[in-house]
JSON list of C-alpha atoms in Angstrom, two decimals:
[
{"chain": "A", "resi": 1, "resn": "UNK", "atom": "CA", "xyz": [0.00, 0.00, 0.00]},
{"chain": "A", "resi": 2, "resn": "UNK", "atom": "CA", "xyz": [1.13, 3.63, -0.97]},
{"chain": "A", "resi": 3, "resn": "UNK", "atom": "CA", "xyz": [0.94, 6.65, 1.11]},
{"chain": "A", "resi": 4, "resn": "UNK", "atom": "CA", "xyz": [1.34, 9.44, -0.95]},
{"chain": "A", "resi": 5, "resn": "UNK", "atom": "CA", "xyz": [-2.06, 10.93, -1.92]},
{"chain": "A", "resi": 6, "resn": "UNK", "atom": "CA", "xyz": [-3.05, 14.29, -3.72]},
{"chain": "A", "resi": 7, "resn": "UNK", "atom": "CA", "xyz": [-6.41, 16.33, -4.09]},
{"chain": "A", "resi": 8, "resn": "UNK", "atom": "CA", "xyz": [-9.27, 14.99, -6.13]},
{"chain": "A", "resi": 9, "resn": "UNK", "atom": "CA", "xyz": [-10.06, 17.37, -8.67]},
{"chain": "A", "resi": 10, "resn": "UNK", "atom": "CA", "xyz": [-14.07, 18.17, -8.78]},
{"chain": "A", "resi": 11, "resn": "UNK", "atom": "CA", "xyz": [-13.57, 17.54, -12.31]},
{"chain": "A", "resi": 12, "resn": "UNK", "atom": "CA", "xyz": [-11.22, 14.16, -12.64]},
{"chain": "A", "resi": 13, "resn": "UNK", "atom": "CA", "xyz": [-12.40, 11.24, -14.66]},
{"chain": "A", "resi": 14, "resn": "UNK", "atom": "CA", "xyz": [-16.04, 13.71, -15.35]},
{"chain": "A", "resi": 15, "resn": "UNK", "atom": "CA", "xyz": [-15.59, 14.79, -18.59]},
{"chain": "A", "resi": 16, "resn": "UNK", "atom": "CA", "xyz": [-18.77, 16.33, -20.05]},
{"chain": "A", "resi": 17, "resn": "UNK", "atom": "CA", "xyz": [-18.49, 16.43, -23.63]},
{"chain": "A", "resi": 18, "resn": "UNK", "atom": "CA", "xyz": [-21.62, 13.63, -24.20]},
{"chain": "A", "resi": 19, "resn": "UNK", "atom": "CA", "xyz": [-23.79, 12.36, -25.59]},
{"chain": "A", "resi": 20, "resn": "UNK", "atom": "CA", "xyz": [-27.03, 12.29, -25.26]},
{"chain": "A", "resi": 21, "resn": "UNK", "atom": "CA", "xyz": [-29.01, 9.04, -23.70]},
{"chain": "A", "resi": 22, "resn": "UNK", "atom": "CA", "xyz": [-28.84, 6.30, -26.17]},
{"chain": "A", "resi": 23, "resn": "UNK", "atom": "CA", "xyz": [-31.48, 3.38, -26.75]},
{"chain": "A", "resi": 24, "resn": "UNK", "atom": "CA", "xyz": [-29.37, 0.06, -27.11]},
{"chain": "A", "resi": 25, "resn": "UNK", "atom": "CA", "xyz": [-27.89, -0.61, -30.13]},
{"chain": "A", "resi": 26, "resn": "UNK", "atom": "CA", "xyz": [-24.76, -2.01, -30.42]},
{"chain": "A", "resi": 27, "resn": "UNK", "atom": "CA", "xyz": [-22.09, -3.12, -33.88]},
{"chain": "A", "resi": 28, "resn": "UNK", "atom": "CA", "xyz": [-22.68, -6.12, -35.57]},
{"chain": "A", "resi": 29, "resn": "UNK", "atom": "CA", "xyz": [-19.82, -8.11, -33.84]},
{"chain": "A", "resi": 30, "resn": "UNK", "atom": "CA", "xyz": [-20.70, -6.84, -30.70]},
{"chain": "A", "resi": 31, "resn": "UNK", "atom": "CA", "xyz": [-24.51, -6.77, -30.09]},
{"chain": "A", "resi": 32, "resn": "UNK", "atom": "CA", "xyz": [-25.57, -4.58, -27.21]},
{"chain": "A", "resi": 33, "resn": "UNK", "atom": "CA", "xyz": [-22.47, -3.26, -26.40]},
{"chain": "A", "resi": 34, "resn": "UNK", "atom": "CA", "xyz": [-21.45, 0.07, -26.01]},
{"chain": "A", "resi": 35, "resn": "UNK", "atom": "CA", "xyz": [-17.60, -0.75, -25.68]},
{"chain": "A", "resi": 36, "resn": "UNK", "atom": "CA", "xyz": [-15.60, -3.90, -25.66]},
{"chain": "A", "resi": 37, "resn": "UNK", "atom": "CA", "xyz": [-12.57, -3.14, -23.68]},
{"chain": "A", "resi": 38, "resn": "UNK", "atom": "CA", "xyz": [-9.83, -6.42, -23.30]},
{"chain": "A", "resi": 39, "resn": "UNK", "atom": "CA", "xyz": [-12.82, -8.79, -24.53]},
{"chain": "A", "resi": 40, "resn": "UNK", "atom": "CA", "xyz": [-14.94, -6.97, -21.47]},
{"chain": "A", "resi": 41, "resn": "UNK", "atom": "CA", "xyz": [-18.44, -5.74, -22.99]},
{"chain": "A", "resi": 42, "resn": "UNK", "atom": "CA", "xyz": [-19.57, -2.64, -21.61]},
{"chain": "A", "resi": 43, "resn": "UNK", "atom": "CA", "xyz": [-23.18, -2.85, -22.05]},
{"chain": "A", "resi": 44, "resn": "UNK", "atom": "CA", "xyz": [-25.85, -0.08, -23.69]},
{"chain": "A", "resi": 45, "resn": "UNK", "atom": "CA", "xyz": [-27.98, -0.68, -20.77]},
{"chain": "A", "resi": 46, "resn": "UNK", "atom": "CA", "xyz": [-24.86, -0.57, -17.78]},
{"chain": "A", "resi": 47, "resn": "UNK", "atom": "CA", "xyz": [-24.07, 2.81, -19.63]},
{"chain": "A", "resi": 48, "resn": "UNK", "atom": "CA", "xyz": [-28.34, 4.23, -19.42]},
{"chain": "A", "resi": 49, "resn": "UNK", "atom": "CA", "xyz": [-27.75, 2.76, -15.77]},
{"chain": "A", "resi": 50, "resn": "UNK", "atom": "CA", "xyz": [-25.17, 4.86, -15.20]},
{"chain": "A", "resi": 51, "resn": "UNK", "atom": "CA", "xyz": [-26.20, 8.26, -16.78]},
{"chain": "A", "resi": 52, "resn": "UNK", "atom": "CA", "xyz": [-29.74, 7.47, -14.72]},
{"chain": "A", "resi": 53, "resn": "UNK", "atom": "CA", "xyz": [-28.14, 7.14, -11.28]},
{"chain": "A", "resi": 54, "resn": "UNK", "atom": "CA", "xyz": [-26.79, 10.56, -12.75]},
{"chain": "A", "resi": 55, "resn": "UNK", "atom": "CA", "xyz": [-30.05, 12.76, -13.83]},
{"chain": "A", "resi": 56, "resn": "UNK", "atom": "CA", "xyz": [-31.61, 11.34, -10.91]},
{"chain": "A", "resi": 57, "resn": "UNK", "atom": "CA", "xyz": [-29.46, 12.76, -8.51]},
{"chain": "A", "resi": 58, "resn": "UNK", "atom": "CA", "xyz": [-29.52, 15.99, -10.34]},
{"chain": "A", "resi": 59, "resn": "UNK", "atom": "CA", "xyz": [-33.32, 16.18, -10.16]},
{"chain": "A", "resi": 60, "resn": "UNK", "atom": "CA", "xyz": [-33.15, 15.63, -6.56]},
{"chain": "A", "resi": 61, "resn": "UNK", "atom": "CA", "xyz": [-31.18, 18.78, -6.34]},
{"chain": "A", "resi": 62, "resn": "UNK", "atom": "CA", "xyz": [-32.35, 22.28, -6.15]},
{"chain": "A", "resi": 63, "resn": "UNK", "atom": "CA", "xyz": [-29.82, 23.12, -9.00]},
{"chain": "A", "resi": 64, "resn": "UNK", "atom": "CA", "xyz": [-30.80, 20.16, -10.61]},
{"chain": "A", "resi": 65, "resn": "UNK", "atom": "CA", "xyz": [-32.19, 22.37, -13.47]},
{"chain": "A", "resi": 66, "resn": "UNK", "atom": "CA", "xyz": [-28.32, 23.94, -14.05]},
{"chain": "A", "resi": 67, "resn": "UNK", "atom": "CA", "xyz": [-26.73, 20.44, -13.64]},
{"chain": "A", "resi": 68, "resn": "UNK", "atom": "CA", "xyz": [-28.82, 18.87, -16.06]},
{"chain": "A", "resi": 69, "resn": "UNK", "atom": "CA", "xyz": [-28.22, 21.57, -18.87]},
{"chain": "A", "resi": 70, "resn": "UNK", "atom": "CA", "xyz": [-24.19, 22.23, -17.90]},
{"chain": "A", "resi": 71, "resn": "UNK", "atom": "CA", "xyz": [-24.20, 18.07, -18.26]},
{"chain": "A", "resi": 72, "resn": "UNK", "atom": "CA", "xyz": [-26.16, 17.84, -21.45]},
{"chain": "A", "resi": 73, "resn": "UNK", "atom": "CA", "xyz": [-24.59, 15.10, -23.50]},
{"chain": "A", "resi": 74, "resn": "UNK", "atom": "CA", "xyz": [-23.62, 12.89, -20.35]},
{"chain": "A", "resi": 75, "resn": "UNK", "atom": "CA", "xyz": [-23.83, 9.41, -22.56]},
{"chain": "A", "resi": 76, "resn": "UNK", "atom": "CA", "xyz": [-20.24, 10.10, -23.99]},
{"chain": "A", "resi": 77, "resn": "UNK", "atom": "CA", "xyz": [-18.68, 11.46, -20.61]},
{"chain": "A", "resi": 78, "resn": "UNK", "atom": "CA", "xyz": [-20.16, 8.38, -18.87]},
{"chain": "A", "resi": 79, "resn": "UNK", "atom": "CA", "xyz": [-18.86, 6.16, -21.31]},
{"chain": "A", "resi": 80, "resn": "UNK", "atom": "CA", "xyz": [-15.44, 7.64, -21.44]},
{"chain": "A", "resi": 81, "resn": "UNK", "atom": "CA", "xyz": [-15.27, 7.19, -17.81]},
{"chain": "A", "resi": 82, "resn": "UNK", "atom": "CA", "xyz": [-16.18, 3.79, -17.80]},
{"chain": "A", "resi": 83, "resn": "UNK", "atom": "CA", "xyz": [-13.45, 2.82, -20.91]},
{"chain": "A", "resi": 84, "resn": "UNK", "atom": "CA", "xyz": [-10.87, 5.01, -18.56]},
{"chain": "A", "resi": 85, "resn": "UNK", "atom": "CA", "xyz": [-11.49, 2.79, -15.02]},
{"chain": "A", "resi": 86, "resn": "UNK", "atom": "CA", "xyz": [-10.61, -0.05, -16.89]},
{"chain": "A", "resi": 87, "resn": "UNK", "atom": "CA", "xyz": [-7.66, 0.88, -18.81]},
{"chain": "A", "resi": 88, "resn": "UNK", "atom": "CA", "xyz": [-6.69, 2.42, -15.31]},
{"chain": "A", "resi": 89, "resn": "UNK", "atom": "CA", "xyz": [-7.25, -0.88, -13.58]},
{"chain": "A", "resi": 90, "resn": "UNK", "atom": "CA", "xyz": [-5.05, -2.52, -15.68]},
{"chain": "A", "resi": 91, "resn": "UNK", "atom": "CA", "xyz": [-2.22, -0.25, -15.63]},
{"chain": "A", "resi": 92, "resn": "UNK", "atom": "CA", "xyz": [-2.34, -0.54, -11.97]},
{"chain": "A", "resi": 93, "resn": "UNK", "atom": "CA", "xyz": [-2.35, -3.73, -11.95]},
{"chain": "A", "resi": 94, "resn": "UNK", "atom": "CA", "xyz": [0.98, -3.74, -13.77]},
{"chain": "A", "resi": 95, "resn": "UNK", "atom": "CA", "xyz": [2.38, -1.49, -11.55]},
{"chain": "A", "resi": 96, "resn": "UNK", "atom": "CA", "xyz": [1.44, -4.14, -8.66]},
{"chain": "A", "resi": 97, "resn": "UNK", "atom": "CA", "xyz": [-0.64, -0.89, -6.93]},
{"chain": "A", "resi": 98, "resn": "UNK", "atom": "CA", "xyz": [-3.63, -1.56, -4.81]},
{"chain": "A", "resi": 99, "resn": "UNK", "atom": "CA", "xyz": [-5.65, 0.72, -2.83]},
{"chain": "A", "resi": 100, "resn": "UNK", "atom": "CA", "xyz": [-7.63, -0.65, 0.54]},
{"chain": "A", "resi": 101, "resn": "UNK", "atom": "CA", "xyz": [-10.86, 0.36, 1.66]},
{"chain": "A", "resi": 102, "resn": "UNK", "atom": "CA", "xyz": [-9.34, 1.94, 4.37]},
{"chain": "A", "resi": 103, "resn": "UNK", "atom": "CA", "xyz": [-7.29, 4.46, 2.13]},
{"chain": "A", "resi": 104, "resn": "UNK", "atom": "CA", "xyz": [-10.79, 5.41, 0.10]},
{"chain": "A", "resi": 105, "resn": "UNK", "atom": "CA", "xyz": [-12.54, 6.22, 4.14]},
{"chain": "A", "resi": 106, "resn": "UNK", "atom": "CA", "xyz": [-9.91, 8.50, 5.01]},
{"chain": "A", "resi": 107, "resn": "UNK", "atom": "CA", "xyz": [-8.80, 9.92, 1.68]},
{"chain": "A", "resi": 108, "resn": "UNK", "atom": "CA", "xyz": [-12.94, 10.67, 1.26]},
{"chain": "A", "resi": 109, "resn": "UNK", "atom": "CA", "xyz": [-12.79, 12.14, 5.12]},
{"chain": "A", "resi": 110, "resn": "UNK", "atom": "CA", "xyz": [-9.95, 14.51, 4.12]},
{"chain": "A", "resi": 111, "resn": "UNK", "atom": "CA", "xyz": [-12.16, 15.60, 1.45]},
{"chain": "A", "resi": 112, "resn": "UNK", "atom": "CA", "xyz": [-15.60, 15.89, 2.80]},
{"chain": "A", "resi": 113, "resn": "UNK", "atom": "CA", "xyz": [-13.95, 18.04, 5.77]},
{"chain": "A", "resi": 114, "resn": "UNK", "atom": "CA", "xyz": [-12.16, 20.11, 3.55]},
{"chain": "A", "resi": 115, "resn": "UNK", "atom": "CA", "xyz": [-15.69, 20.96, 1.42]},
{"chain": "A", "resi": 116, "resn": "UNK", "atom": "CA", "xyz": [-17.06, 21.55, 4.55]},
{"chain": "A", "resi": 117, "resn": "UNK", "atom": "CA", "xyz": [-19.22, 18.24, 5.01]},
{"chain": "A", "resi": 118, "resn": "UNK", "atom": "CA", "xyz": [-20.26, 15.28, 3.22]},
{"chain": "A", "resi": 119, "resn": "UNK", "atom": "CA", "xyz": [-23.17, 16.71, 1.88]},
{"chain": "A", "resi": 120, "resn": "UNK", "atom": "CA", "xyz": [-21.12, 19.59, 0.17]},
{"chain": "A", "resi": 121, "resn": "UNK", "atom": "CA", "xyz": [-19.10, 17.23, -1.25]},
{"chain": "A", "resi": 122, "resn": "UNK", "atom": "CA", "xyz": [-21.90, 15.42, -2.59]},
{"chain": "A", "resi": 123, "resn": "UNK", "atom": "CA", "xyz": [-22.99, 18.50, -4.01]},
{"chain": "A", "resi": 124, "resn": "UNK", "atom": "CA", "xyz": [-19.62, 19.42, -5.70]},
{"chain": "A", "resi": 125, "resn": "UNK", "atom": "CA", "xyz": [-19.26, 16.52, -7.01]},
{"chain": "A", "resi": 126, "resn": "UNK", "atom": "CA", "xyz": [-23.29, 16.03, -8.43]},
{"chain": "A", "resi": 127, "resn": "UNK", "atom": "CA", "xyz": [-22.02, 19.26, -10.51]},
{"chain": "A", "resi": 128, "resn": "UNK", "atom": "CA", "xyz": [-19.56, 17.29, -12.43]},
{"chain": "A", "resi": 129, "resn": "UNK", "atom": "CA", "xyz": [-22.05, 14.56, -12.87]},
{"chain": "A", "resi": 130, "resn": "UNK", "atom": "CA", "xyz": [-20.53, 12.42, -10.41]},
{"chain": "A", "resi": 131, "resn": "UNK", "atom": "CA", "xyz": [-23.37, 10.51, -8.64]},
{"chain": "A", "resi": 132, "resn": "UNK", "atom": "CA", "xyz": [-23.25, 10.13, -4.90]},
{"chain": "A", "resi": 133, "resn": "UNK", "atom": "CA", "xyz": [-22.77, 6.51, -5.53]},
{"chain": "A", "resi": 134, "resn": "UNK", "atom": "CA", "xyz": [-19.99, 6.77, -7.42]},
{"chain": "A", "resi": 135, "resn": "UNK", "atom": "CA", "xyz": [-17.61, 9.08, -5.10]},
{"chain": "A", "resi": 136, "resn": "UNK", "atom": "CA", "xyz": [-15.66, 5.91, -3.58]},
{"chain": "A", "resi": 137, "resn": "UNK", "atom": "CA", "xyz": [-14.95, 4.79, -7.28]},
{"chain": "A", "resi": 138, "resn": "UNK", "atom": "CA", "xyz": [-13.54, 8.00, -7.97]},
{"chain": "A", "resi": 139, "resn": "UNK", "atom": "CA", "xyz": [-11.57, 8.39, -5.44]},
{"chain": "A", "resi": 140, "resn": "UNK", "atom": "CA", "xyz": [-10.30, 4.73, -5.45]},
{"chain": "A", "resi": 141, "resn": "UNK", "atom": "CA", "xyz": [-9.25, 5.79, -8.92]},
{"chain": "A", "resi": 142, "resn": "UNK", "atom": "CA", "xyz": [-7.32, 9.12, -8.06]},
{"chain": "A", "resi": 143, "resn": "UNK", "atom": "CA", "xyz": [-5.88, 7.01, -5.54]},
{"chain": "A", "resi": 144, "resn": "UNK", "atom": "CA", "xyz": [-4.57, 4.50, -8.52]},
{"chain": "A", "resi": 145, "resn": "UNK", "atom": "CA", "xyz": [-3.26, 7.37, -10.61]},
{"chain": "A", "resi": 146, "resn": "UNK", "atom": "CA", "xyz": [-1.57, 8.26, -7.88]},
{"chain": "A", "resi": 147, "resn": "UNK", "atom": "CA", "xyz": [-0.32, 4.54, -6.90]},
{"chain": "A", "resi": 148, "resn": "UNK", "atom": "CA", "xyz": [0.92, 4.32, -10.82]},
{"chain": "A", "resi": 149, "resn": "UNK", "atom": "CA", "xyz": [2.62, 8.11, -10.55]},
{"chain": "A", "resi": 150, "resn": "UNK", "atom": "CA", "xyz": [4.57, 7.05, -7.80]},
{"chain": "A", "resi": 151, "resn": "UNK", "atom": "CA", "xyz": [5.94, 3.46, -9.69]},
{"chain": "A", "resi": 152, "resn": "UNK", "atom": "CA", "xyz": [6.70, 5.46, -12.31]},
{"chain": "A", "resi": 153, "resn": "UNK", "atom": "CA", "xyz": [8.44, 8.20, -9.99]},
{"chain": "A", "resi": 154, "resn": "UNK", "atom": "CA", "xyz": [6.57, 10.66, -12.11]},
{"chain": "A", "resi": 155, "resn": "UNK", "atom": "CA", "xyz": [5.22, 13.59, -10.33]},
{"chain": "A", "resi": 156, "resn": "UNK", "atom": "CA", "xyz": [1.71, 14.53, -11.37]},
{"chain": "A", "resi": 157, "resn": "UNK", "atom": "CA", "xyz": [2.46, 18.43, -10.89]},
{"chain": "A", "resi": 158, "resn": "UNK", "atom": "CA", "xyz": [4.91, 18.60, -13.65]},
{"chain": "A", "resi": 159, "resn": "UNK", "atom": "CA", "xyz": [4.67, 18.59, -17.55]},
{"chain": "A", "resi": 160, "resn": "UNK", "atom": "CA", "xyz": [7.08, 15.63, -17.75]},
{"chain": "A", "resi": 161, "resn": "UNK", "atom": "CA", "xyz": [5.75, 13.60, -14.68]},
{"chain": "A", "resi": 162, "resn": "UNK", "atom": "CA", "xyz": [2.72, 13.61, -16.74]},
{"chain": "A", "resi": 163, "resn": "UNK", "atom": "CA", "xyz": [3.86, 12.79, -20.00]},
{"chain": "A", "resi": 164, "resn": "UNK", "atom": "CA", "xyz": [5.37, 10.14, -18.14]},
{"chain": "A", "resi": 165, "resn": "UNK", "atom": "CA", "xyz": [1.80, 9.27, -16.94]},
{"chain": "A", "resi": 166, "resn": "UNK", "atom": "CA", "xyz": [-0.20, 9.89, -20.25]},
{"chain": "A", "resi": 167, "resn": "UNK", "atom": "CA", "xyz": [2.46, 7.66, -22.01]},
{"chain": "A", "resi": 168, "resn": "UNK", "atom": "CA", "xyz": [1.94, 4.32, -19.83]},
{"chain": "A", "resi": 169, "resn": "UNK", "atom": "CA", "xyz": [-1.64, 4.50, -20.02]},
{"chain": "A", "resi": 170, "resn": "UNK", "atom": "CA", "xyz": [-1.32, 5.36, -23.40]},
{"chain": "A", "resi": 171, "resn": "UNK", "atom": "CA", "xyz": [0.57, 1.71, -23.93]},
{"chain": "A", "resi": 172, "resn": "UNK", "atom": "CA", "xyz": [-1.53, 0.03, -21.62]},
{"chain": "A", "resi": 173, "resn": "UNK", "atom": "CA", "xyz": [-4.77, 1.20, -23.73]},
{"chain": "A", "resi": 174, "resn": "UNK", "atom": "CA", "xyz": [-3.15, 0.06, -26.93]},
{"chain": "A", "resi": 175, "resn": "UNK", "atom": "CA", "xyz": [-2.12, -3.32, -25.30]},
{"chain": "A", "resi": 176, "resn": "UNK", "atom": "CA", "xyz": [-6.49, -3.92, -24.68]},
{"chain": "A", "resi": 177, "resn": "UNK", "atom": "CA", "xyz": [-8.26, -3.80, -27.85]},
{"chain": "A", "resi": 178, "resn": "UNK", "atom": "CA", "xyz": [-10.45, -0.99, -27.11]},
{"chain": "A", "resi": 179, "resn": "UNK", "atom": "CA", "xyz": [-13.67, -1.36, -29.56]},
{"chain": "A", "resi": 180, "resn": "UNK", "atom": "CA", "xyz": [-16.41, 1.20, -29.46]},
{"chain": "A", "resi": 181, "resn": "UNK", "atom": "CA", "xyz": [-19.65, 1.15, -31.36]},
{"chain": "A", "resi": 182, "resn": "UNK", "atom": "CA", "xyz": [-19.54, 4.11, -33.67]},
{"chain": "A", "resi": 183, "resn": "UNK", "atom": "CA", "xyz": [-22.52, 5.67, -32.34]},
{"chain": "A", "resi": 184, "resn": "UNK", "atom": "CA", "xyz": [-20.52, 6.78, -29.08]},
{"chain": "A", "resi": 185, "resn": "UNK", "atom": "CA", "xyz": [-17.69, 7.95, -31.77]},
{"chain": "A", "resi": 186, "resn": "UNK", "atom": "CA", "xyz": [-14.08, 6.35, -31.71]},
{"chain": "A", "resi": 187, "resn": "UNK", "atom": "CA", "xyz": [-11.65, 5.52, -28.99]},
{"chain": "A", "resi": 188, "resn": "UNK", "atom": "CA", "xyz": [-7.98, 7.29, -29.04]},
{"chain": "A", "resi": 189, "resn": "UNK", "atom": "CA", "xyz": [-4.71, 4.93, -27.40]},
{"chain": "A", "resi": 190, "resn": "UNK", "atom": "CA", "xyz": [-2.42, 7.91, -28.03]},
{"chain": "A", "resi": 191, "resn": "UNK", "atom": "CA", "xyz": [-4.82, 10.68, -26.08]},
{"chain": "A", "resi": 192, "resn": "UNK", "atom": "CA", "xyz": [-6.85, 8.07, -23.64]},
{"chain": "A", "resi": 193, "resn": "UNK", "atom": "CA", "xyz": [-9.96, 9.33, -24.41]},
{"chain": "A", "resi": 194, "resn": "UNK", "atom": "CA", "xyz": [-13.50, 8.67, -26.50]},
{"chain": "A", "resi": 195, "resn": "UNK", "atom": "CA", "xyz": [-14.60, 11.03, -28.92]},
{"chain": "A", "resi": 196, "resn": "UNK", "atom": "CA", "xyz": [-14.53, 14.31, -27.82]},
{"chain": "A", "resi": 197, "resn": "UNK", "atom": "CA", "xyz": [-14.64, 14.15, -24.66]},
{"chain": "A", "resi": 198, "resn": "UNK", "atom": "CA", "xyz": [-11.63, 15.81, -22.23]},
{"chain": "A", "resi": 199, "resn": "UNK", "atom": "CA", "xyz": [-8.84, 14.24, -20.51]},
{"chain": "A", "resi": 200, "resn": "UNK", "atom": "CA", "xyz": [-8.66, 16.55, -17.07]},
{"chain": "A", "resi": 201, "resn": "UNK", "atom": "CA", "xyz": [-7.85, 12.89, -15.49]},
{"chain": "A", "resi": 202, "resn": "UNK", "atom": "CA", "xyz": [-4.18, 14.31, -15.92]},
{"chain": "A", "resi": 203, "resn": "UNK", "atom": "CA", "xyz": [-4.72, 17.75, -14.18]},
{"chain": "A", "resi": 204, "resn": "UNK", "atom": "CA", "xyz": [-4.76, 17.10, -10.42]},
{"chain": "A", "resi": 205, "resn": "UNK", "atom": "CA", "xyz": [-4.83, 20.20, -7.89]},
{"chain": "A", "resi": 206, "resn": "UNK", "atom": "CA", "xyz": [-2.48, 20.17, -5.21]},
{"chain": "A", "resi": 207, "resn": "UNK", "atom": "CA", "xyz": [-2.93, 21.45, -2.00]},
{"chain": "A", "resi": 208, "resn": "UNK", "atom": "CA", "xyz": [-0.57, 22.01, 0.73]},
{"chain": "A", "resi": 209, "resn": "UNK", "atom": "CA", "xyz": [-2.49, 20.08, 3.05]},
{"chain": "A", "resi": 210, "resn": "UNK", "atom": "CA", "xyz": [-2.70, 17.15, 1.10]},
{"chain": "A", "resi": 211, "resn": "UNK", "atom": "CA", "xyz": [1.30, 16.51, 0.14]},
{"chain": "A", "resi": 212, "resn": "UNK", "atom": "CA", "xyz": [1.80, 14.09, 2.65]},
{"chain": "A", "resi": 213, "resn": "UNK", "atom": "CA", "xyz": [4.28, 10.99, 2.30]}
]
C-alpha cells in the first residue's frame, strides 16, 4: 500500500463532452455493447444505468435544473469514464498498486472536511455529474493514478511527470483492444480518451495540506 495521496479534482475522470441518452444498439460483432474493452463488454444498458443514477441525482437537487443543462450530453462522458477505469485498472495492476478500503474512508474524510461536510461534497461533485454513488470509485481511482505516478516516480504536478503518466496509459490502452460502437464515436490509445470528450484525469490540484508521504 502507498501513502502518498493528492487532491481529487471536482472535475477528474467527469468529462462532459456527451452524448445524449442512447437506446441500445450495439455493432454487428458486438450486439448490445457500447464498448468492448480487453474482450470486457460494456453494455448499452450498464451505460443508461449509469447516466440514470446521474439525472436522478440531479433532479433531486435544487440546481438540478443547471446540472442537467451544464451536463447535457452525459452518454459520452459516462462512457469515457467507464473505458478510462478499466484501462486504469489494468495499468495498476501492472504497476502491482492496490488501494484498501481503508485508504478510500480517510482519503474521502480529508475531502468531505475540507468541502465543509459530506453533503457539500456530494454536491460538488453532483455538478460534475458524479453521482453520490460513485464518489468511492472515484476516489479509489485518483488514488490508482496516484499509486501508478509514484511506480513510475513521475510527479503529477509537472509537464514531464505527466507525459510520463499519459504515455503508460497510453501503452496500456493500446495493449487492450479498445472497440467502441460508432454511435458513441471512436476511442484514441495515443490521447486516452473517447470522442470528444476531455482528458482533465491528468490535471490534479495540489494542496498544501494534502502533500503528505
Amino acid at each position: 500500500m502507498f501513502r502518498r495521496r493528492t487532491a481529487l479534482s471536482v472535475s477528474a475522470l467527469a468529462a462532459l463532452a456527451a452524448a445524449p441518452l442512447l437506446a441500445a444498439c450495439g455493432t454487428d460483432a458486438h450486439p448490445g455493447a457500447a464498448a468492448v474493452v480487453d474482450g470486457k463488454r460494456i453494455t448499452v444498458s450498464q451505460l443508461q444505468a449509469k447516466v440514470r443514477d446521474v439525472r436522478e441525482a440531479q433532479g433531486k437537487s435544487p440546481q438540478g435544473g443547471q446540472m442537467i443543462s451544464s451536463t447535457g450530453r452525459l452518454s459520452l462522458a459516462t462512457l469515457n469514464g467507464m473505458i478510462f477505469d478499466e484501462v486504469l485498472e489494468r495499468a495498476a495492476q501492472d504497476a502491482g498498486v492496490e488501494v484498501t478500503r481503508r485508504d478510500i474512508q480517510k482519503w474521502r474524510a480529508a475531502a468531505e472536511k475540507r468541502a465543509g461536510g459530506a453533503e457539500r461534497l456530494q454536491a460538488l461533485w453532483l455538478q460534475q455529474a458524479i453521482a453520490p454513488d460513485e464518489i468511492d470509485a472515484m476516489v479509489r481511482n485518483q488514488l490508482l493514478l496516484d499509486g501508478v505516478a509514484e511506480h513510475l516516480g513521475a510527479d503529477r504536478g509537472q509537464p514531464q511527470g505527466q507525459q510520463k503518466l499519459a504515455q503508460t496509459l497510453s501503452k496500456t490502452s493500446r495493449s487492450m483492444g479498445i472497440d467502441v460502437n460508432p454511435r458513441f464515436g471512436t476511442w484514441d490509445d495515443q490521447e486516452v480518451i473517447l470522442g470528444e470528450t476531455k482528458d482533465p484525469w491528468i490535471t490534479t490540484e495540489r494542496p498544501a495540506e494534502q502533500q503528505q508521504t
